[in-house]
């Protein structure tokens, strides 16, 4: 297996804070590697080092000569003044002739990624659109190796599943950071964990990694217990032999100091502690009565009614732009419906975690000061309160980190701080809009456990399928044009039902086309509008043969068109195959139109 990348002795620190030390590993052709770690342990820094965007303290990073690397950053740079098409269009290879069709390739890929207006300026793109355009740009460069930092952030579930299918089926070498556990499980065949400055490699998918990681931690705990027992024995010897200075004694003294250092290994989980209790919530939650909302011709809700029950947990899914965030703003009273109303119970105490809320911090303030402005003390339950500083420590903010300015926090740290400010108010109805973006997998697991046992109500908008499956009882599915369906089950069940419906729809459409083609080739029924004109001649032998061949051609082209459409929507094609399939689909359409027109001409002659 050919080596694509070799990393030897890689070390990186920021001041006295070590991220990783003496890391050695290799990436080989065909590897599909997922990187996992807690926020702040250096995942993005690691990728930036590998792509030359950040320096390192020591070690070597060596790529195979001539290898092409495509890097999708977590927040891709979007230079102003360029359109989506211009940004995504790959540069021609040296020596490419004047017929280079890079713009055509980019247009087809952007269409596949549901970018309707390819001439839209980059600065007008939403977060999801920008991520899709950047992804198209990376894929169209035809890299030998892909490095992806949180590729699923800001993508809707359909696009996540398309990318998941694409990466799992293609023979592409991949190194990526993602918190999407279904994505990791399906795509990756190797997991690398950064933990306590070290790197651990597991040959298997995410589920296999979880099992082996638990075994490693158990073994480490056993070894630490053995070291501490041995340390107690050696400490007694040291106290009995204060004057011992022989060579054997010195060896034993050195061994004692080594044991002492090893005994200080920190095996704490370093997980967020979410044990804040909700305030009491009554039996009346909210009732939506004939609520309608539209923006011009775009309908979000149409005469929608629903009565929300106590302790209900609902997921909201739908395409980007279908109205999920608007629905939440209507519910919270931040936006008024065109007609109808929401009747909210008096005991409801909202806790709102939104994308916009992340920008509400004053970057010039210290972490502890921002929290103290909300409250000096935090109620944990009816009998327990704690200081703002102690509460922050439960969200992994050490006393030193609490003195940092908010401007210096990482994306994951800002999310943890924001989550702390939401929960410290003891809400009993949590409304979470994309809570999983930028949170590490360990924090997500803790948040899921908290929400699963939360004694209140939850509405969550998320593209994280694993998160939805663990938390929600049912789904509000926003289908567009004001159509909101209530699905009684988790996301995976819903997706299975959608796949079955889509399969049945395609089969029905294929049957309809086949029947239409067969009918067109049969004897015209009475009342057929194609009438034999006075003096109309019969088909010649050559024309009759042409008619039979045209009929067979129509059937073949119709079948090919269906296959191409199915392939393009499957998410299994690479960039070259998408280009070829899209081009052929256009050709088939033109050929089918011409064949059908010629068939009708011959049919009219035949009368």
Short mmCIF file of N, CA and C in Angstrom, two decimals, residues 259-407:
data_model
loop_
_atom_site.label_atom_id
_atom_site.label_comp_id
_atom_site.label_asym_id
_atom_site.label_seq_id
_atom_site.Cartn_x
_atom_site.Cartn_y
_atom_site.Cartn_z
N UNK A 259 8.06 6.48 39.16
CA UNK A 259 6.73 6.03 39.59
C UNK A 259 5.88 7.21 40.06
N UNK A 260 6.52 8.13 40.77
CA UNK A 260 5.79 9.29 41.28
C UNK A 260 5.21 10.12 40.13
N UNK A 261 6.01 10.28 39.06
CA UNK A 261 5.54 11.04 37.90
C UNK A 261 4.38 10.31 37.21
N UNK A 262 4.52 8.98 37.06
CA UNK A 262 3.46 8.20 36.40
C UNK A 262 2.18 8.19 37.23
N UNK A 263 2.28 8.26 38.54
CA UNK A 263 1.10 8.21 39.40
C UNK A 263 0.26 9.47 39.27
N UNK A 264 0.84 10.54 38.69
CA UNK A 264 0.09 11.79 38.54
C UNK A 264 -0.71 11.83 37.24
N UNK A 265 -0.75 10.71 36.51
CA UNK A 265 -1.55 10.65 35.28
C UNK A 265 -3.01 10.97 35.58
N UNK A 266 -3.55 11.88 34.80
CA UNK A 266 -4.94 12.31 35.01
C UNK A 266 -5.87 11.44 34.17
N UNK A 267 -6.65 10.60 34.85
CA UNK A 267 -7.60 9.74 34.14
C UNK A 267 -9.03 10.24 34.27
N UNK A 268 -9.19 11.46 34.73
CA UNK A 268 -10.54 12.01 34.83
C UNK A 268 -11.13 12.15 33.44
N UNK A 269 -12.44 12.05 33.34
CA UNK A 269 -13.11 12.05 32.04
C UNK A 269 -13.08 13.42 31.38
N UNK A 270 -12.92 14.49 32.16
CA UNK A 270 -12.90 15.86 31.62
C UNK A 270 -14.13 16.13 30.77
N UNK A 271 -15.26 15.64 31.21
CA UNK A 271 -16.52 15.86 30.50
C UNK A 271 -17.31 16.97 31.17
N UNK A 272 -18.12 17.65 30.37
CA UNK A 272 -19.04 18.64 30.90
C UNK A 272 -20.00 17.96 31.86
N UNK A 273 -20.32 18.64 32.98
CA UNK A 273 -21.26 18.10 33.96
C UNK A 273 -22.56 18.88 33.88
N UNK A 274 -23.60 18.25 33.34
CA UNK A 274 -24.89 18.90 33.16
C UNK A 274 -25.90 18.30 34.12
N UNK A 275 -25.88 18.81 35.36
CA UNK A 275 -26.84 18.29 36.34
C UNK A 275 -27.73 19.41 36.86
N UNK A 276 -27.94 20.44 36.02
CA UNK A 276 -28.81 21.54 36.40
C UNK A 276 -30.25 21.09 36.27
N UNK A 277 -31.04 21.31 37.29
CA UNK A 277 -32.44 20.90 37.27
C UNK A 277 -33.30 21.98 36.63
N UNK A 278 -34.35 21.54 35.96
CA UNK A 278 -35.29 22.49 35.37
C UNK A 278 -36.25 23.00 36.43
N UNK A 279 -36.83 24.15 36.19
CA UNK A 279 -37.87 24.64 37.08
C UNK A 279 -39.17 23.89 36.80
N UNK A 280 -40.14 23.99 37.71
CA UNK A 280 -41.41 23.28 37.56
C UNK A 280 -42.15 23.75 36.31
N UNK A 281 -42.75 22.80 35.60
CA UNK A 281 -43.57 23.15 34.43
C UNK A 281 -44.96 22.54 34.61
N UNK A 282 -45.99 23.35 34.38
CA UNK A 282 -47.36 22.91 34.57
C UNK A 282 -47.85 22.03 33.43
N UNK A 283 -49.11 21.67 33.49
CA UNK A 283 -49.68 20.77 32.48
C UNK A 283 -49.97 21.48 31.17
N UNK A 284 -50.20 22.81 31.23
CA UNK A 284 -50.44 23.55 29.99
C UNK A 284 -49.12 24.08 29.46
N UNK A 285 -48.75 23.66 28.25
CA UNK A 285 -47.48 24.06 27.66
C UNK A 285 -47.74 25.15 26.61
N UNK A 286 -48.12 24.76 25.41
CA UNK A 286 -48.57 25.76 24.45
C UNK A 286 -49.54 25.11 23.47
N UNK A 287 -50.36 25.97 22.90
CA UNK A 287 -51.30 25.53 21.89
C UNK A 287 -51.18 26.48 20.69
N UNK A 288 -50.99 25.89 19.51
CA UNK A 288 -50.98 26.66 18.27
C UNK A 288 -52.37 26.58 17.65
N UNK A 289 -52.97 27.74 17.37
CA UNK A 289 -54.34 27.79 16.87
C UNK A 289 -54.36 28.45 15.49
N UNK A 290 -54.51 27.63 14.45
CA UNK A 290 -54.67 28.11 13.07
C UNK A 290 -53.60 29.13 12.68
N UNK A 291 -52.35 28.79 12.96
CA UNK A 291 -51.25 29.73 12.71
C UNK A 291 -50.84 29.68 11.24
N UNK A 292 -50.73 30.86 10.64
CA UNK A 292 -50.26 30.99 9.25
C UNK A 292 -49.16 32.05 9.20
N UNK A 293 -48.18 31.80 8.34
CA UNK A 293 -47.10 32.76 8.14
C UNK A 293 -46.52 32.59 6.75
N UNK A 294 -46.33 33.72 6.05
CA UNK A 294 -45.75 33.69 4.71
C UNK A 294 -44.91 34.94 4.51
N UNK A 295 -43.94 34.82 3.61
CA UNK A 295 -43.16 35.97 3.16
C UNK A 295 -43.38 36.08 1.67
N UNK A 296 -44.32 36.95 1.27
CA UNK A 296 -44.69 37.02 -0.13
C UNK A 296 -45.32 35.72 -0.57
N UNK A 297 -44.76 35.11 -1.63
CA UNK A 297 -45.29 33.84 -2.14
C UNK A 297 -44.77 32.63 -1.37
N UNK A 298 -43.79 32.85 -0.50
CA UNK A 298 -43.20 31.74 0.24
C UNK A 298 -43.99 31.48 1.52
N UNK A 299 -44.68 30.35 1.58
CA UNK A 299 -45.52 30.02 2.73
C UNK A 299 -44.72 29.16 3.71
N UNK A 300 -44.70 29.57 4.98
CA UNK A 300 -44.01 28.82 6.04
C UNK A 300 -44.99 27.92 6.78
N UNK A 301 -46.10 28.49 7.25
CA UNK A 301 -47.16 27.73 7.93
C UNK A 301 -48.50 28.10 7.32
N UNK A 302 -49.35 27.11 7.18
CA UNK A 302 -50.68 27.38 6.63
C UNK A 302 -51.72 26.76 7.55
N UNK A 303 -52.41 27.61 8.33
CA UNK A 303 -53.52 27.18 9.18
C UNK A 303 -53.11 25.99 10.06
N UNK A 304 -51.97 26.13 10.74
CA UNK A 304 -51.39 25.02 11.50
C UNK A 304 -51.85 25.07 12.95
N UNK A 305 -52.31 23.95 13.47
CA UNK A 305 -52.76 23.85 14.86
C UNK A 305 -52.09 22.65 15.53
N UNK A 306 -51.76 22.81 16.82
CA UNK A 306 -51.13 21.72 17.56
C UNK A 306 -51.18 22.05 19.05
N UNK A 307 -51.38 21.03 19.87
CA UNK A 307 -51.34 21.18 21.33
C UNK A 307 -50.14 20.41 21.87
N UNK A 308 -49.19 21.14 22.47
CA UNK A 308 -47.95 20.55 22.95
C UNK A 308 -48.17 19.97 24.34
N UNK A 309 -47.66 18.76 24.57
CA UNK A 309 -47.89 18.06 25.83
C UNK A 309 -46.68 18.22 26.78
N UNK A 310 -46.93 17.97 28.05
CA UNK A 310 -45.88 18.04 29.06
C UNK A 310 -44.79 16.99 28.80
N UNK A 311 -43.54 17.39 28.93
CA UNK A 311 -42.36 16.53 28.76
C UNK A 311 -42.16 16.05 27.32
N UNK A 312 -42.84 16.65 26.38
CA UNK A 312 -42.71 16.24 24.98
C UNK A 312 -41.36 16.69 24.42
N UNK A 313 -40.77 15.84 23.57
CA UNK A 313 -39.48 16.17 22.95
C UNK A 313 -39.62 15.96 21.44
N UNK A 314 -39.49 17.05 20.69
CA UNK A 314 -39.78 17.05 19.26
C UNK A 314 -38.56 17.50 18.47
N UNK A 315 -38.27 16.80 17.39
CA UNK A 315 -37.25 17.23 16.44
C UNK A 315 -37.89 17.91 15.25
N UNK A 316 -37.23 18.93 14.72
CA UNK A 316 -37.72 19.63 13.54
C UNK A 316 -36.74 19.40 12.40
N UNK A 317 -37.25 18.85 11.29
CA UNK A 317 -36.39 18.57 10.13
C UNK A 317 -37.04 19.13 8.88
N UNK A 318 -36.21 19.33 7.87
CA UNK A 318 -36.68 19.87 6.60
C UNK A 318 -35.53 20.52 5.87
N UNK A 319 -35.71 20.77 4.59
CA UNK A 319 -34.66 21.40 3.79
C UNK A 319 -34.33 22.78 4.33
N UNK A 320 -33.11 23.24 4.06
CA UNK A 320 -32.75 24.61 4.40
C UNK A 320 -33.70 25.57 3.69
N UNK A 321 -34.21 26.55 4.43
CA UNK A 321 -35.13 27.51 3.85
C UNK A 321 -36.59 27.11 3.93
N UNK A 322 -36.88 25.94 4.55
CA UNK A 322 -38.27 25.48 4.62
C UNK A 322 -39.06 26.19 5.72
N UNK A 323 -38.35 26.90 6.62
CA UNK A 323 -39.05 27.67 7.64
C UNK A 323 -38.86 27.20 9.06
N UNK A 324 -37.84 26.36 9.33
CA UNK A 324 -37.66 25.81 10.68
C UNK A 324 -37.34 26.91 11.70
N UNK A 325 -36.39 27.78 11.36
CA UNK A 325 -36.01 28.85 12.29
C UNK A 325 -37.14 29.87 12.44
N UNK A 326 -37.88 30.13 11.37
CA UNK A 326 -39.02 31.05 11.45
C UNK A 326 -40.07 30.50 12.42
N UNK A 327 -40.31 29.20 12.36
CA UNK A 327 -41.26 28.56 13.28
C UNK A 327 -40.87 28.80 14.72
N UNK A 328 -39.58 28.64 15.04
CA UNK A 328 -39.12 28.85 16.41
C UNK A 328 -39.32 30.29 16.85
N UNK A 329 -39.02 31.23 15.96
CA UNK A 329 -39.20 32.65 16.31
C UNK A 329 -40.67 32.99 16.53
N UNK A 330 -41.54 32.36 15.78
CA UNK A 330 -42.97 32.56 16.00
C UNK A 330 -43.38 32.03 17.37
N UNK A 331 -42.89 30.85 17.71
CA UNK A 331 -43.23 30.23 18.99
C UNK A 331 -42.74 31.07 20.17
N UNK A 332 -41.54 31.64 20.04
CA UNK A 332 -40.94 32.41 21.12
C UNK A 332 -41.45 33.85 21.17
N UNK A 333 -42.29 34.22 20.21
CA UNK A 333 -42.82 35.57 20.19
C UNK A 333 -41.89 36.60 19.59
N UNK A 334 -40.79 36.15 18.97
CA UNK A 334 -39.86 37.08 18.32
C UNK A 334 -40.36 37.52 16.96
N UNK A 335 -41.39 36.85 16.47
CA UNK A 335 -42.00 37.18 15.19
C UNK A 335 -43.49 36.87 15.32
N UNK A 336 -44.32 37.69 14.66
CA UNK A 336 -45.76 37.52 14.78
C UNK A 336 -46.34 36.79 13.56
N UNK A 337 -47.31 35.89 13.78
CA UNK A 337 -47.94 35.21 12.65
C UNK A 337 -48.84 36.16 11.87
N UNK A 338 -49.11 35.81 10.62
CA UNK A 338 -50.05 36.60 9.82
C UNK A 338 -51.47 36.41 10.32
N UNK A 339 -51.77 35.20 10.80
CA UNK A 339 -53.08 34.93 11.38
C UNK A 339 -52.94 33.77 12.35
N UNK A 340 -53.94 33.61 13.24
CA UNK A 340 -53.85 32.60 14.27
C UNK A 340 -52.98 33.08 15.42
N UNK A 341 -52.75 32.21 16.41
CA UNK A 341 -51.96 32.63 17.57
C UNK A 341 -51.41 31.42 18.32
N UNK A 342 -50.39 31.69 19.17
CA UNK A 342 -49.84 30.70 20.10
C UNK A 342 -50.30 31.07 21.50
N UNK A 343 -50.82 30.11 22.23
CA UNK A 343 -51.26 30.31 23.61
C UNK A 343 -50.31 29.53 24.51
N UNK A 344 -49.41 30.26 25.21
CA UNK A 344 -48.34 29.63 26.00
C UNK A 344 -48.71 29.62 27.47
N UNK A 345 -48.44 28.47 28.15
CA UNK A 345 -48.75 28.32 29.56
C UNK A 345 -47.94 29.26 30.44
N UNK A 346 -48.49 29.62 31.60
CA UNK A 346 -47.86 30.61 32.49
C UNK A 346 -46.58 30.09 33.14
N UNK A 347 -46.44 28.78 33.31
CA UNK A 347 -45.25 28.24 33.98
C UNK A 347 -44.08 27.98 33.03
N UNK A 348 -44.30 28.17 31.73
CA UNK A 348 -43.24 27.88 30.75
C UNK A 348 -42.10 28.89 30.91
N UNK A 349 -40.90 28.35 31.01
CA UNK A 349 -39.69 29.18 31.16
C UNK A 349 -38.72 28.77 30.05
N UNK A 350 -38.62 29.61 29.04
CA UNK A 350 -37.85 29.25 27.84
C UNK A 350 -36.35 29.24 28.11
N UNK A 351 -35.67 28.32 27.44
CA UNK A 351 -34.22 28.35 27.31
C UNK A 351 -33.91 28.20 25.83
N UNK A 352 -33.38 29.25 25.21
CA UNK A 352 -33.21 29.29 23.75
C UNK A 352 -31.74 29.29 23.38
N UNK A 353 -31.33 28.25 22.68
CA UNK A 353 -29.95 28.11 22.19
C UNK A 353 -30.01 28.26 20.68
N UNK A 354 -29.49 29.38 20.17
CA UNK A 354 -29.63 29.68 18.74
C UNK A 354 -28.29 29.97 18.10
N UNK A 355 -28.28 29.94 16.78
CA UNK A 355 -27.07 30.30 16.04
C UNK A 355 -26.73 31.78 16.26
N UNK A 356 -27.76 32.63 16.29
CA UNK A 356 -27.53 34.06 16.47
C UNK A 356 -26.99 34.37 17.86
N UNK A 357 -27.40 33.55 18.85
CA UNK A 357 -26.96 33.80 20.22
C UNK A 357 -25.47 33.69 20.40
N UNK A 358 -24.80 32.94 19.54
CA UNK A 358 -23.35 32.80 19.63
C UNK A 358 -22.64 34.11 19.42
N UNK A 359 -23.26 35.04 18.71
CA UNK A 359 -22.62 36.32 18.42
C UNK A 359 -22.97 37.38 19.47
N UNK A 360 -23.74 36.99 20.50
CA UNK A 360 -24.20 37.96 21.48
C UNK A 360 -23.20 38.29 22.57
N UNK A 361 -22.08 37.59 22.63
CA UNK A 361 -21.09 37.85 23.68
C UNK A 361 -20.29 39.12 23.38
N UNK A 362 -19.89 39.78 24.44
CA UNK A 362 -18.97 40.92 24.33
C UNK A 362 -17.56 40.37 24.41
N UNK A 363 -16.86 40.37 23.28
CA UNK A 363 -15.53 39.76 23.23
C UNK A 363 -14.51 40.44 24.13
N UNK A 364 -14.80 41.67 24.56
CA UNK A 364 -13.85 42.39 25.41
C UNK A 364 -13.97 42.00 26.87
N UNK A 365 -14.97 41.18 27.21
CA UNK A 365 -15.17 40.76 28.60
C UNK A 365 -14.48 39.43 28.87
N UNK A 366 -14.15 39.22 30.13
CA UNK A 366 -13.64 37.92 30.56
C UNK A 366 -14.80 36.95 30.73
N UNK A 367 -14.51 35.66 30.65
CA UNK A 367 -15.54 34.63 30.75
C UNK A 367 -16.32 34.77 32.05
N UNK A 368 -15.63 34.87 33.19
CA UNK A 368 -16.30 34.92 34.48
C UNK A 368 -17.16 36.17 34.61
N UNK A 369 -16.70 37.29 34.05
CA UNK A 369 -17.48 38.54 34.16
C UNK A 369 -18.76 38.46 33.35
N UNK A 370 -18.70 37.81 32.17
CA UNK A 370 -19.90 37.68 31.33
C UNK A 370 -20.97 36.85 32.03
N UNK A 371 -20.54 35.83 32.78
CA UNK A 371 -21.49 34.98 33.49
C UNK A 371 -22.03 35.69 34.73
N UNK A 372 -21.18 36.39 35.44
CA UNK A 372 -21.63 37.10 36.65
C UNK A 372 -22.63 38.20 36.33
N UNK A 373 -22.57 38.73 35.12
CA UNK A 373 -23.56 39.73 34.73
C UNK A 373 -24.97 39.14 34.67
N UNK A 374 -25.05 37.83 34.41
CA UNK A 374 -26.34 37.14 34.40
C UNK A 374 -26.77 36.79 35.82
N UNK A 375 -25.84 36.21 36.59
CA UNK A 375 -26.15 35.85 37.98
C UNK A 375 -24.86 35.55 38.71
N UNK A 376 -24.80 35.98 40.00
CA UNK A 376 -23.64 35.69 40.84
C UNK A 376 -23.67 34.25 41.33
N UNK A 377 -24.91 33.73 41.53
CA UNK A 377 -25.07 32.35 41.97
C UNK A 377 -26.06 31.63 41.06
N UNK A 378 -25.94 30.32 40.99
CA UNK A 378 -26.76 29.50 40.09
C UNK A 378 -27.49 28.45 40.92
N UNK A 379 -28.81 28.32 40.69
CA UNK A 379 -29.61 27.31 41.37
C UNK A 379 -29.44 25.97 40.66
N UNK A 380 -28.97 24.97 41.39
CA UNK A 380 -28.81 23.62 40.83
C UNK A 380 -30.08 22.81 41.04
N UNK A 381 -30.63 22.86 42.26
CA UNK A 381 -31.93 22.26 42.55
C UNK A 381 -32.51 23.02 43.73
N UNK A 382 -33.59 22.50 44.31
CA UNK A 382 -34.28 23.23 45.38
C UNK A 382 -33.42 23.45 46.61
N UNK A 383 -32.38 22.64 46.78
CA UNK A 383 -31.56 22.74 47.99
C UNK A 383 -30.14 23.22 47.72
N UNK A 384 -29.76 23.33 46.45
CA UNK A 384 -28.36 23.58 46.13
C UNK A 384 -28.20 24.79 45.22
N UNK A 385 -27.26 25.65 45.59
CA UNK A 385 -26.83 26.74 44.71
C UNK A 385 -25.31 26.73 44.67
N UNK A 386 -24.74 27.36 43.68
CA UNK A 386 -23.29 27.45 43.60
C UNK A 386 -22.90 28.78 42.97
N UNK A 387 -21.65 29.16 43.19
CA UNK A 387 -21.16 30.41 42.63
C UNK A 387 -21.04 30.30 41.11
N UNK A 388 -20.98 31.43 40.45
CA UNK A 388 -20.82 31.44 39.00
C UNK A 388 -19.53 30.74 38.58
N UNK A 389 -18.46 30.94 39.37
CA UNK A 389 -17.18 30.31 39.06
C UNK A 389 -17.26 28.79 39.18
N UNK A 390 -17.90 28.30 40.24
CA UNK A 390 -18.05 26.85 40.42
C UNK A 390 -18.92 26.26 39.32
N UNK A 391 -19.94 27.00 38.92
CA UNK A 391 -20.82 26.52 37.85
C UNK A 391 -20.04 26.41 36.54
N UNK A 392 -19.21 27.38 36.24
CA UNK A 392 -18.41 27.34 35.01
C UNK A 392 -17.46 26.15 35.01
N UNK A 393 -16.96 25.77 36.17
CA UNK A 393 -16.04 24.63 36.22
C UNK A 393 -16.73 23.34 35.77
N UNK A 394 -18.05 23.26 35.93
CA UNK A 394 -18.79 22.09 35.48
C UNK A 394 -18.84 22.03 33.95
N UNK A 395 -18.57 23.16 33.30
CA UNK A 395 -18.51 23.22 31.83
C UNK A 395 -17.07 23.27 31.35
N UNK A 396 -16.16 22.75 32.19
CA UNK A 396 -14.74 22.58 31.86
C UNK A 396 -13.99 23.90 31.72
N UNK A 397 -14.47 24.94 32.38
CA UNK A 397 -13.73 26.20 32.43
C UNK A 397 -12.97 26.25 33.75
N UNK A 398 -11.65 26.05 33.68
CA UNK A 398 -10.81 26.09 34.87
C UNK A 398 -10.73 27.54 35.37
N UNK A 399 -10.27 27.75 36.62
CA UNK A 399 -10.11 29.13 37.10
C UNK A 399 -9.26 29.98 36.17
N UNK A 400 -8.24 29.36 35.56
CA UNK A 400 -7.40 30.13 34.63
C UNK A 400 -8.19 30.49 33.37
N UNK A 401 -8.94 29.52 32.82
CA UNK A 401 -9.71 29.77 31.60
C UNK A 401 -10.81 30.80 31.85
N UNK A 402 -11.35 30.84 33.04
CA UNK A 402 -12.39 31.82 33.36
C UNK A 402 -11.88 33.25 33.28
N UNK A 403 -10.58 33.41 33.38
CA UNK A 403 -9.99 34.75 33.29
C UNK A 403 -9.62 35.13 31.86
N UNK A 404 -9.83 34.21 30.92
CA UNK A 404 -9.55 34.52 29.51
C UNK A 404 -10.61 35.46 28.96
N UNK A 405 -10.19 36.30 28.01
CA UNK A 405 -11.16 37.13 27.30
C UNK A 405 -11.93 36.27 26.31
N UNK A 406 -13.21 36.56 26.17
CA UNK A 406 -14.06 35.76 25.29
C UNK A 406 -13.53 35.72 23.87
N UNK A 407 -12.89 36.80 23.44
CA UNK A 407 -12.34 36.86 22.08
C UNK A 407 -11.32 35.76 21.83
#
